[in-house]
Amino acid sequence: MNDRVSRAIAIIGGTGPAGAGLALRWATAGETVIVGSRDADRAQQAAETIQKRVGPNARVSGMENSAACAASDLLVLTVPFAGQAELLKQLKPAMRAGSVLIDATVPLAASVGGRASRTLGVWQGSAAQQTAELVPKGVAVVAAFQNLSAELLNGDKDMDCDVIVCSDDPNATQVAMELAAKIAGVRTIDGGKLENARIVEQITALLIGLNIRHKGHGGIRVTGLPDNAYKTGSVLR
Ligand SMILES: NC(=O)c1ccc[n+]([C@@H]2O[C@H](COP(=O)([O-])OP(=O)(O)OC[C@H]3O[C@@H](n4cnc5c(N)ncnc54)[C@H](OP(=O)(O)O)[C@@H]3O)[C@@H](O)[C@H]2O)c1
């Protein structure tokens, strides 16, 4: 397997707005992307749509979720919270030790019929911490991308926001920060331990409430940290 293939980004649940938007941005940045879905045909259709938008040089394919997991050691999870645990249990046999799994799931009450501006209590503390309990030993879990607007990710303009990355594995934090910095207009910040995901996930519910109130697509910017706390594409490339 060559280096490019081994670094493919497999987006589990990549047919929805959040996963497809990330796929679009990473394909635009020249990364190899695998769009995952419960249905292989739906995955391929989503991949073709992205391919058409990015152009003939884009490296995007579509696979059923477990095939996507088996094909890469760099996984991004973008499914509704209500389906997260069951899907991870199904995918467990396909995940390899040494993989990094970046979780963008937000436990929105909307995923079980409640309001999008409210979150559900998660016993483990956050959706990402629940993921960490369910993946095989040796898979490092990172929480990131929960505060990015899918609407803006799927648009044509550069993003204008920060991505806070939380993990208990410093190497996995670096991997996720590199991926975040490949999205034009994103600055990324090491947000510390995975337990901080509970705070970052809650911010999404606040942003959704603000978007409803003010009819926009809000993101976050953290100000006042030293310059070296912020990583951007130009620093990491
Ligand atoms: N939308 C945003 O702006 C945004 C921003 C940041 C984070 N997020 C978070 O990212 C995640 C995905 O958001 P989204 O808006 O893209 O969600 P979505 O459209 O509701 O779901 C994404 C994909 O997940 C798959 N899926 C749906 N239900 C599933 C289930 N029960 N089990 C397994 N797979 C299922 C579907 O793909 P297939 O049917 O093809 O399998 C669907 O296309 C959510 O946790 C959300 O909170 C969203």
GROMACS .gro file of C-alpha atoms and ligand atoms in nm:
model
  285
    1MET     CA    1   0.000   0.000   0.000
    2ASN     CA    2   0.152   0.335  -0.097
    3ASP     CA    3   0.167   0.632   0.139
    4ARG     CA    4  -0.114   0.823  -0.032
    5VAL     CA    5  -0.359   0.534   0.007
    6SER     CA    6  -0.258   0.465   0.367
    7ARG     CA    7  -0.332   0.830   0.445
    8ALA     CA    8  -0.678   0.823   0.287
    9ILE     CA    9  -0.941   0.990   0.505
   10ALA     CA   10  -1.243   0.763   0.551
   11ILE     CA   11  -1.552   0.961   0.651
   12ILE     CA   12  -1.807   0.735   0.819
   13GLY     CA   13  -2.153   0.877   0.752
   14GLY     CA   14  -1.997   1.096   0.484
   15THR     CA   15  -2.317   1.129   0.280
   16GLY     CA   16  -2.471   1.386   0.518
   17PRO     CA   17  -2.401   1.760   0.509
   18ALA     CA   18  -2.125   1.754   0.774
   19GLY     CA   19  -1.930   1.460   0.629
   20ALA     CA   20  -1.978   1.565   0.267
   21GLY     CA   21  -1.866   1.919   0.349
   22LEU     CA   22  -1.547   1.792   0.513
   23ALA     CA   23  -1.492   1.554   0.219
   24LEU     CA   24  -1.529   1.844  -0.023
   25ARG     CA   25  -1.276   2.057   0.164
   26TRP     CA   26  -1.018   1.779   0.198
   27ALA     CA   27  -1.058   1.666  -0.164
   28THR     CA   28  -1.010   2.031  -0.264
   29ALA     CA   29  -0.689   2.035  -0.058
   30GLY     CA   30  -0.559   1.732  -0.253
   31GLU     CA   31  -0.627   1.465   0.007
   32THR     CA   32  -0.755   1.117  -0.078
   33VAL     CA   33  -1.105   1.082   0.064
   34ILE     CA   34  -1.334   0.782   0.107
   35VAL     CA   35  -1.700   0.868   0.162
   36GLY     CA   36  -1.861   0.604   0.384
   37SER     CA   37  -2.229   0.514   0.402
   38ARG     CA   38  -2.450   0.228   0.519
   39ASP     CA   39  -2.522   0.187   0.148
   40ALA     CA   40  -2.237   0.150  -0.105
   41ASP     CA   41  -2.440   0.303  -0.392
   42ARG     CA   42  -2.526   0.609  -0.185
   43ALA     CA   43  -2.159   0.646  -0.093
   44GLN     CA   44  -2.054   0.630  -0.457
   45GLN     CA   45  -2.315   0.886  -0.559
   46ALA     CA   46  -2.196   1.125  -0.288
   47ALA     CA   47  -1.834   1.071  -0.398
   48GLU     CA   48  -1.926   1.144  -0.762
   49THR     CA   49  -2.098   1.468  -0.661
   50ILE     CA   50  -1.782   1.581  -0.480
   51GLN     CA   51  -1.561   1.465  -0.767
   52LYS     CA   52  -1.766   1.677  -1.011
   53ARG     CA   53  -1.735   1.984  -0.789
   54VAL     CA   54  -1.362   1.952  -0.726
   55GLY     CA   55  -1.259   1.837  -1.074
   56PRO     CA   56  -1.085   1.546  -1.244
   57ASN     CA   57  -0.781   1.552  -1.015
   58ALA     CA   58  -0.989   1.490  -0.703
   59ARG     CA   59  -0.928   1.156  -0.532
   60VAL     CA   60  -1.268   1.064  -0.390
   61SER     CA   61  -1.435   0.725  -0.373
   62GLY     CA   62  -1.739   0.585  -0.198
   63MET     CA   63  -1.768   0.266   0.007
   64GLU     CA   64  -1.997   0.098   0.256
   65ASN     CA   65  -1.889   0.210   0.607
   66SER     CA   66  -1.713  -0.110   0.716
   67ALA     CA   67  -1.520  -0.129   0.386
   68ALA     CA   68  -1.422   0.236   0.434
   69CYS     CA   69  -1.297   0.157   0.787
   70ALA     CA   70  -1.097  -0.139   0.663
   71ALA     CA   71  -0.942   0.073   0.386
   72SER     CA   72  -0.795   0.343   0.607
   73ASP     CA   73  -0.629   0.412   0.940
   74LEU     CA   74  -0.764   0.768   0.949
   75LEU     CA   75  -1.137   0.776   1.026
   76VAL     CA   76  -1.377   1.065   1.070
   77LEU     CA   77  -1.719   0.999   1.223
   78THR     CA   78  -2.011   1.220   1.113
   79VAL     CA   79  -2.335   1.044   1.205
   80PRO     CA   80  -2.630   1.153   1.422
   81PHE     CA   81  -2.578   1.079   1.792
   82ALA     CA   82  -2.879   0.845   1.794
   83GLY     CA   83  -2.699   0.606   1.557
   84GLN     CA   84  -2.344   0.653   1.687
   85ALA     CA   85  -2.312   0.370   1.941
   86GLU     CA   86  -2.482   0.103   1.732
   87LEU     CA   87  -2.278   0.191   1.425
   88LEU     CA   88  -1.949   0.183   1.618
   89LYS     CA   89  -2.034  -0.162   1.754
   90GLN     CA   90  -2.097  -0.283   1.398
   91LEU     CA   91  -1.774  -0.129   1.270
   92LYS     CA   92  -1.551  -0.248   1.556
   93PRO     CA   93  -1.423  -0.559   1.373
   94ALA     CA   94  -1.322  -0.347   1.072
   95MET     CA   95  -1.113  -0.097   1.273
   96ARG     CA   96  -0.738  -0.151   1.295
   97ALA     CA   97  -0.520  -0.092   1.599
   98GLY     CA   98  -0.309   0.218   1.542
   99SER     CA   99  -0.594   0.403   1.369
  100VAL     CA  100  -0.702   0.756   1.456
  101LEU     CA  101  -1.077   0.819   1.478
  102ILE     CA  102  -1.187   1.183   1.474
  103ASP     CA  103  -1.538   1.224   1.611
  104ALA     CA  104  -1.750   1.521   1.503
  105THR     CA  105  -2.069   1.387   1.662
  106VAL     CA  106  -2.276   1.623   1.874
  107PRO     CA  107  -2.535   1.470   2.112
  108LEU     CA  108  -2.811   1.703   1.995
  109ALA     CA  109  -3.157   1.644   2.138
  110ALA     CA  110  -3.275   1.673   1.776
  111SER     CA  111  -3.127   1.330   1.705
  112VAL     CA  112  -3.402   1.180   1.925
  113GLY     CA  113  -3.680   1.418   1.827
  114GLY     CA  114  -3.595   1.709   2.059
  115ARG     CA  115  -3.464   2.059   1.991
  116ALA     CA  116  -3.145   2.120   1.792
  117SER     CA  117  -3.047   2.392   2.037
  118ARG     CA  118  -3.038   2.143   2.328
  119THR     CA  119  -2.809   1.851   2.401
  120LEU     CA  120  -2.866   1.514   2.560
  121GLY     CA  121  -2.686   1.402   2.874
  122VAL     CA  122  -2.425   1.136   2.788
  123TRP     CA  123  -2.318   0.908   3.071
  124GLN     CA  124  -1.953   0.911   2.960
  125GLY     CA  125  -1.951   1.294   2.949
  126SER     CA  126  -1.961   1.351   2.573
  127ALA     CA  127  -2.033   1.179   2.244
  128ALA     CA  128  -1.657   1.153   2.183
  129GLN     CA  129  -1.597   0.987   2.520
  130GLN     CA  130  -1.872   0.738   2.439
  131THR     CA  131  -1.687   0.664   2.114
  132ALA     CA  132  -1.364   0.608   2.307
  133GLU     CA  133  -1.541   0.338   2.510
  134LEU     CA  134  -1.665   0.160   2.198
  135VAL     CA  135  -1.362   0.149   1.966
  136PRO     CA  136  -1.113  -0.139   1.980
  137LYS     CA  137  -0.802  -0.107   2.197
  138GLY     CA  138  -0.530   0.081   2.010
  139VAL     CA  139  -0.765   0.317   1.823
  140ALA     CA  140  -0.702   0.676   1.935
  141VAL     CA  141  -1.011   0.896   1.956
  142VAL     CA  142  -1.007   1.269   1.888
  143ALA     CA  143  -1.297   1.515   1.915
  144ALA     CA  144  -1.300   1.788   1.649
  145PHE     CA  145  -1.506   1.970   1.385
  146GLN     CA  146  -1.825   1.981   1.597
  147ASN     CA  147  -1.851   2.361   1.567
  148LEU     CA  148  -1.809   2.388   1.188
  149SER     CA  149  -2.122   2.484   0.995
  150ALA     CA  150  -2.197   2.219   0.732
  151GLU     CA  151  -2.376   2.486   0.530
  152LEU     CA  152  -2.053   2.686   0.507
  153LEU     CA  153  -1.835   2.376   0.455
  154ASN     CA  154  -2.044   2.295   0.149
  155GLY     CA  155  -2.014   2.650   0.018
  156ASP     CA  156  -1.744   2.808  -0.196
  157LYS     CA  157  -1.597   3.059   0.048
  158ASP     CA  158  -1.307   3.003   0.286
  159MET     CA  159  -1.419   2.917   0.638
  160ASP     CA  160  -1.376   3.181   0.909
  161CYS     CA  161  -1.349   2.989   1.234
  162ASP     CA  162  -1.136   2.792   1.478
  163VAL     CA  163  -1.140   2.416   1.530
  164ILE     CA  164  -1.069   2.298   1.885
  165VAL     CA  165  -0.911   1.952   1.894
  166CYS     CA  166  -0.937   1.735   2.207
  167SER     CA  167  -0.771   1.399   2.267
  168ASP     CA  168  -0.578   1.201   2.528
  169ASP     CA  169  -0.333   1.094   2.255
  170PRO     CA  170  -0.086   1.371   2.153
  171ASN     CA  171  -0.006   1.205   1.818
  172ALA     CA  172  -0.376   1.181   1.731
  173THR     CA  173  -0.419   1.547   1.828
  174GLN     CA  174  -0.145   1.640   1.580
  175VAL     CA  175  -0.305   1.433   1.303
  176ALA     CA  176  -0.643   1.600   1.358
  177MET     CA  177  -0.485   1.946   1.373
  178GLU     CA  178  -0.310   1.881   1.042
  179LEU     CA  179  -0.640   1.778   0.885
  180ALA     CA  180  -0.820   2.082   1.027
  181ALA     CA  181  -0.550   2.315   0.898
  182LYS     CA  182  -0.602   2.183   0.545
  183ILE     CA  183  -0.947   2.346   0.541
  184ALA     CA  184  -0.905   2.695   0.398
  185GLY     CA  185  -0.975   2.963   0.658
  186VAL     CA  186  -0.961   2.732   0.959
  187ARG     CA  187  -0.727   2.789   1.251
  188THR     CA  188  -0.688   2.496   1.484
  189ILE     CA  189  -0.612   2.489   1.857
  190ASP     CA  190  -0.504   2.203   2.082
  191GLY     CA  191  -0.797   2.189   2.325
  192GLY     CA  192  -0.640   1.942   2.568
  193LYS     CA  193  -0.790   1.620   2.697
  194LEU     CA  194  -1.075   1.428   2.536
  195GLU     CA  195  -1.295   1.514   2.837
  196ASN     CA  196  -1.301   1.875   2.711
  197ALA     CA  197  -1.512   1.748   2.419
  198ARG     CA  198  -1.813   1.781   2.651
  199ILE     CA  199  -1.767   2.160   2.644
  200VAL     CA  200  -1.693   2.182   2.270
  201GLU     CA  201  -2.000   1.972   2.187
  202GLN     CA  202  -2.220   2.203   2.398
  203ILE     CA  203  -2.093   2.504   2.202
  204THR     CA  204  -2.256   2.357   1.890
  205ALA     CA  205  -2.598   2.367   2.056
  206LEU     CA  206  -2.535   2.732   2.147
  207LEU     CA  207  -2.431   2.809   1.788
  208ILE     CA  208  -2.745   2.643   1.652
  209GLY     CA  209  -2.957   2.856   1.887
  210LEU     CA  210  -2.770   3.170   1.773
  211ASN     CA  211  -2.816   3.070   1.409
  212ILE     CA  212  -3.191   3.034   1.461
  213ARG     CA  213  -3.215   3.363   1.651
  214HIS     CA  214  -3.000   3.568   1.415
  215LYS     CA  215  -3.051   3.371   1.090
  216GLY     CA  216  -2.684   3.298   1.024
  217HIS     CA  217  -2.415   3.029   1.025
  218GLY     CA  218  -2.205   3.109   1.329
  219GLY     CA  219  -1.866   2.963   1.413
  220ILE     CA  220  -1.618   3.036   1.691
  221ARG     CA  221  -1.290   3.226   1.711
  222VAL     CA  222  -1.080   3.210   2.028
  223THR     CA  223  -0.881   3.530   2.079
  224GLY     CA  224  -0.593   3.627   2.301
  225LEU     CA  225  -0.381   3.311   2.297
  226PRO     CA  226  -0.012   3.330   2.200
  227ASP     CA  227   0.048   3.304   1.824
  228ASN     CA  228   0.197   2.956   1.859
  229ALA     CA  229  -0.133   2.823   2.000
  230TYR     CA  230  -0.295   2.869   1.660
  231LYS     CA  231  -0.204   2.640   1.371
  232THR     CA  232  -0.301   2.710   1.015
  233GLY     CA  233  -0.228   2.541   0.683
  234SER     CA  234   0.072   2.762   0.618
  235VAL     CA  235   0.232   2.650   0.948
  236LEU     CA  236   0.169   2.280   0.915
  237ARG     CA  237   0.238   2.224   0.546
  238LIG     N1  238  -2.475   1.962   1.010
  238LIG     C1  239  -2.384   2.038   1.071
  238LIG     O1  240  -2.375   2.161   1.049
  238LIG     C2  241  -2.288   1.975   1.169
  238LIG     C3  242  -2.175   2.047   1.206
  238LIG     C4  243  -2.087   1.988   1.294
  238LIG     C5  244  -2.111   1.862   1.347
  238LIG     N2  245  -2.224   1.796   1.310
  238LIG     C6  246  -2.246   1.664   1.367
  238LIG     O2  247  -2.202   1.572   1.270
  238LIG     C7  248  -2.289   1.460   1.265
  238LIG     C8  249  -2.348   1.449   1.125
  238LIG     O3  250  -2.422   1.565   1.095
  238LIG     P1  251  -2.513   1.570   0.964
  238LIG     O4  252  -2.588   1.696   0.969
  238LIG     O5  253  -2.431   1.541   0.843
  238LIG     O6  254  -2.612   1.447   0.996
  238LIG     P2  255  -2.711   1.359   0.908
  238LIG     O7  256  -2.724   1.416   0.772
  238LIG     O8  257  -2.835   1.341   0.987
  238LIG     O9  258  -2.638   1.217   0.906
  238LIG     C9  259  -2.515   1.197   0.838
  238LIG    C10  260  -2.516   1.059   0.778
  238LIG    O10  261  -2.520   0.962   0.881
  238LIG    C11  262  -2.581   0.843   0.831
  238LIG     N3  263  -2.678   0.799   0.930
  238LIG    C12  264  -2.797   0.855   0.960
  238LIG     N4  265  -2.857   0.788   1.059
  238LIG    C13  266  -2.776   0.685   1.090
  238LIG    C14  267  -2.785   0.578   1.183
  238LIG     N5  268  -2.889   0.563   1.267
  238LIG     N6  269  -2.683   0.490   1.188
  238LIG    C15  270  -2.578   0.501   1.104
  238LIG     N7  271  -2.565   0.601   1.013
  238LIG    C16  272  -2.662   0.692   1.008
  238LIG    C17  273  -2.648   0.879   0.700
  238LIG    O11  274  -2.570   0.822   0.595
  238LIG     P3  275  -2.616   0.689   0.517
  238LIG    O12  276  -2.766   0.685   0.521
  238LIG    O13  277  -2.564   0.715   0.380
  238LIG    O14  278  -2.550   0.578   0.589
  238LIG    C18  279  -2.638   1.030   0.693
  238LIG    O15  280  -2.621   1.079   0.561
  238LIG    C19  281  -2.395   1.483   1.375
  238LIG    O16  282  -2.356   1.416   1.493
  238LIG    C20  283  -2.393   1.632   1.393
  238LIG    O17  284  -2.432   1.671   1.524
  238LIG    C21  285  -2.311   1.850   1.221
   0.00000   0.00000   0.00000
